[in-house]
Amino acid sequence: MRPRVPLTIGVAAFLALGAAIAVPNIASASATLGQHAAARGKYFGSATDNPELTDAPYVSILSSEFNQITPGNTMKWQYTEPQQGQFSYGQADTVVSLARSNNQSVRGHTLVWHSQYPSWVDSVPANQLLGVMRNHVTNVAGHFQGQLIHWDVVNEAFEENGTRRQSVFQRNIGDSYIAEAFRAARAADPTAKLYYNDYNIEGLGAKSDAVYAMVQQFKAQGVPIDGVGMQAHLILGQVPSSIQQNIQRFANLGVDVAITELDIRMNLPRDAAKDAQQANDYRAVVNACLAVTRCVGITVWDYTDKYSWIPSVFPGQGAALPYDENLNKKPAYTAIHDALAGTTTPTTPPPTSPTTTPTSGPGACAATYQIVSQWTGGFQGSVTVRNTGTSAMNAWAVRWSFGAGQVITNLWNGSVTQTSANVAVRNAPYNGALAPGASTSFGFVASWTGSNPAPASLTCGIT
Ligand code: G3I
């Protein structure tokens, strides 16, 4: 299994542009990621695995920096029911009790998955597998009843094209196995929120569409689903531009969303430029979650490169986590911290005055540029497009030239091309139509060095 993310940066997200988010005042630079997340009503957690718990410096950071823990392996079927009907919870209990002693919440991972299950499951006669699966879910969810905030009930059930993965459960039970697993989990632990969890569903696309359709169907049929986990095993520079829009659309279905296994891998070796890009990427994911009320938290798939799964599965890649192999914080850590804290350390007097280029006449539009927030090396901007003409528009394009080397790294509610300083942004499929007097906005995150002046002028037109 090799999670991939789309290469293209396309149309993106639903964001209340420029809307000020009330940030509770815990501005202490020494506050932890967990504390800052909690102040925003969310958690920031880490996966861990039992062999790592003998590493005292590692455990010290795990115990203090995060307010949520996921056992990376030891709740899986292979560990919890290695022989049929013989359940084993010792290693998972160790993680849960460590978390409890540190006042950390725990996500359960995972009850039904096509991987890391014992080989005896493959030998179960097809007509008995539903009962065997229910028995597994009932026992495992029952054992941890009341101790977990979430269960990843079913993991990775879809292919990239949105069809069902032909796992042993799909083949022998059929489409209904997912709903059956959720029903059994609810009966065994009524307090844990029940999640469907998958990779490459962070942005819009065939796979996330399929999960969306399933959640919609489950809601209509009363199947007990409470959340969708977006694993977010991402690639440097390829955070899907639609991530916030996608989180929001699931939230609009009436389920919570969690970023469950975040890491952002790069080709090795690390260098300063890659670290800076990675910091931007982590910031973009955190900000997307912060912007959606029902995005309840983020978990990194372990917090240190020392224990990342990436190098063993993707040779030549790694350095995917916010701490390096020596447990030192990387720029990604600072980006996560500052995004959660909402204190992005302004480095120059922020926002310049908006630049507006109003025009008039049929088919005319005006564009207004604004810096929403700025931090060392980066900023968030927004542009409002208004139909100042007398007839309806079906499409628009805004162009400007950056005067100081700024580069857009992520843009939502539009589609961007940037060639050197020259930026052109066209409407997204859903916001091109503007009645006379109507307006819409798009937002972006960009990098800057030295100074960050607003463009001298913007042009707005139909194409
Ligand atoms: O426990 C054995 C140990 O006895 C043996 O000496 C060692 C030799 O390689 O292997 C150990 O098992 C490894 C196990 O992790 C525990 O460390 C397996 O080989 C290894 O394949 C397994 O990898 C796990 C992987 O899931 C399996 O697909 C990773 O640690 C775990 O982080 C990873 O997590 C998954 C999520 O559950 C679902 N989403 C994707 C994510 C990354 O693949």
Short mmCIF file of C-alpha atoms and ligand atoms in Angstrom, two decimals, residues 1 3 47 49 51 71-73 76 78-79 109-110 113 115-116 155-156 197 199 231 233 261 263 301 307-309 312-313, ligand 1:
data_model
loop_
_atom_site.label_atom_id
_atom_site.label_comp_id
_atom_site.label_asym_id
_atom_site.label_seq_id
_atom_site.Cartn_x
_atom_site.Cartn_y
_atom_site.Cartn_z
CA MET A 1 0.00 0.00 0.00
CA PRO A 3 -0.55 6.30 -0.35
CA ALA A 47 0.81 7.88 17.03
CA ASP A 49 4.18 2.05 19.06
CA PRO A 51 8.76 -0.83 21.12
CA PRO A 71 -1.50 3.17 18.99
CA GLY A 72 0.15 2.77 15.59
CA ASN A 73 -0.07 -1.02 15.53
CA LYS A 76 -4.89 -4.13 14.97
CA GLN A 78 -3.03 -9.24 14.13
CA TYR A 79 -2.22 -8.17 17.68
CA HIS A 109 -6.92 2.09 15.38
CA THR A 110 -8.26 -0.08 13.75
CA TRP A 113 -8.56 -3.56 7.75
CA SER A 115 -3.79 -5.47 6.21
CA GLN A 116 -2.17 -6.63 9.46
CA ASN A 155 -9.75 1.35 7.38
CA GLU A 156 -8.87 1.82 3.69
CA ASN A 197 -10.48 6.12 7.90
CA TYR A 199 -5.63 7.82 2.73
CA GLN A 231 -4.93 9.92 7.05
CA HIS A 233 0.24 10.74 4.32
CA GLU A 261 -2.01 9.99 10.32
CA ASP A 263 3.17 13.09 7.78
CA TRP A 301 1.93 9.40 12.45
CA TYR A 307 10.31 6.20 14.32
CA SER A 308 8.66 7.05 11.02
CA TRP A 309 7.34 4.24 8.81
CA SER A 312 11.18 1.45 5.10
CA VAL A 313 8.31 1.72 2.63
O1 G3I B 1 6.52 -6.69 15.14
C1 G3I B 1 7.47 -7.10 14.11
C2 G3I B 1 8.79 -7.43 14.77
O2 G3I B 1 8.66 -8.53 15.62
C3 G3I B 1 9.81 -7.70 13.67
O3 G3I B 1 11.08 -7.86 14.25
C4 G3I B 1 9.86 -6.54 12.67
C5 G3I B 1 10.80 -6.84 11.51
O4 G3I B 1 10.55 -5.99 10.42
O5 G3I B 1 8.58 -6.31 12.15
C6 G3I B 1 7.64 -5.98 13.15
O6 G3I B 1 6.40 -5.72 12.54
C7 G3I B 1 6.30 -4.50 11.84
C8 G3I B 1 5.18 -3.69 12.46
O7 G3I B 1 4.96 -2.52 11.71
C9 G3I B 1 5.49 -3.28 13.88
O8 G3I B 1 6.64 -2.51 13.92
C10 G3I B 1 5.98 -4.81 10.39
O9 G3I B 1 7.08 -5.46 9.77
C11 G3I B 1 5.65 -3.53 9.64
O10 G3I B 1 5.20 -3.84 8.35
C12 G3I B 1 4.57 -2.77 10.37
O11 G3I B 1 4.37 -1.56 9.70
C13 G3I B 1 3.22 -0.83 10.08
C14 G3I B 1 2.32 -0.65 8.87
O12 G3I B 1 1.20 0.13 9.26
C15 G3I B 1 1.83 -1.95 8.30
O13 G3I B 1 1.07 -1.68 7.15
C16 G3I B 1 3.66 0.51 10.59
O14 G3I B 1 4.43 0.36 11.78
C17 G3I B 1 2.44 1.37 10.86
O15 G3I B 1 2.86 2.68 11.18
C18 G3I B 1 1.59 1.41 9.61
O16 G3I B 1 0.48 2.22 9.86
C19 G3I B 1 -0.45 2.35 8.77
C20 G3I B 1 -1.81 2.56 9.40
O17 G3I B 1 -2.12 1.52 10.27
C21 G3I B 1 -2.88 2.71 8.32
N1 G3I B 1 -2.52 3.73 7.37
C22 G3I B 1 -1.22 3.62 6.78
C23 G3I B 1 -0.14 3.52 7.85
C24 G3I B 1 1.23 3.46 7.24
O18 G3I B 1 1.40 2.31 6.47
#
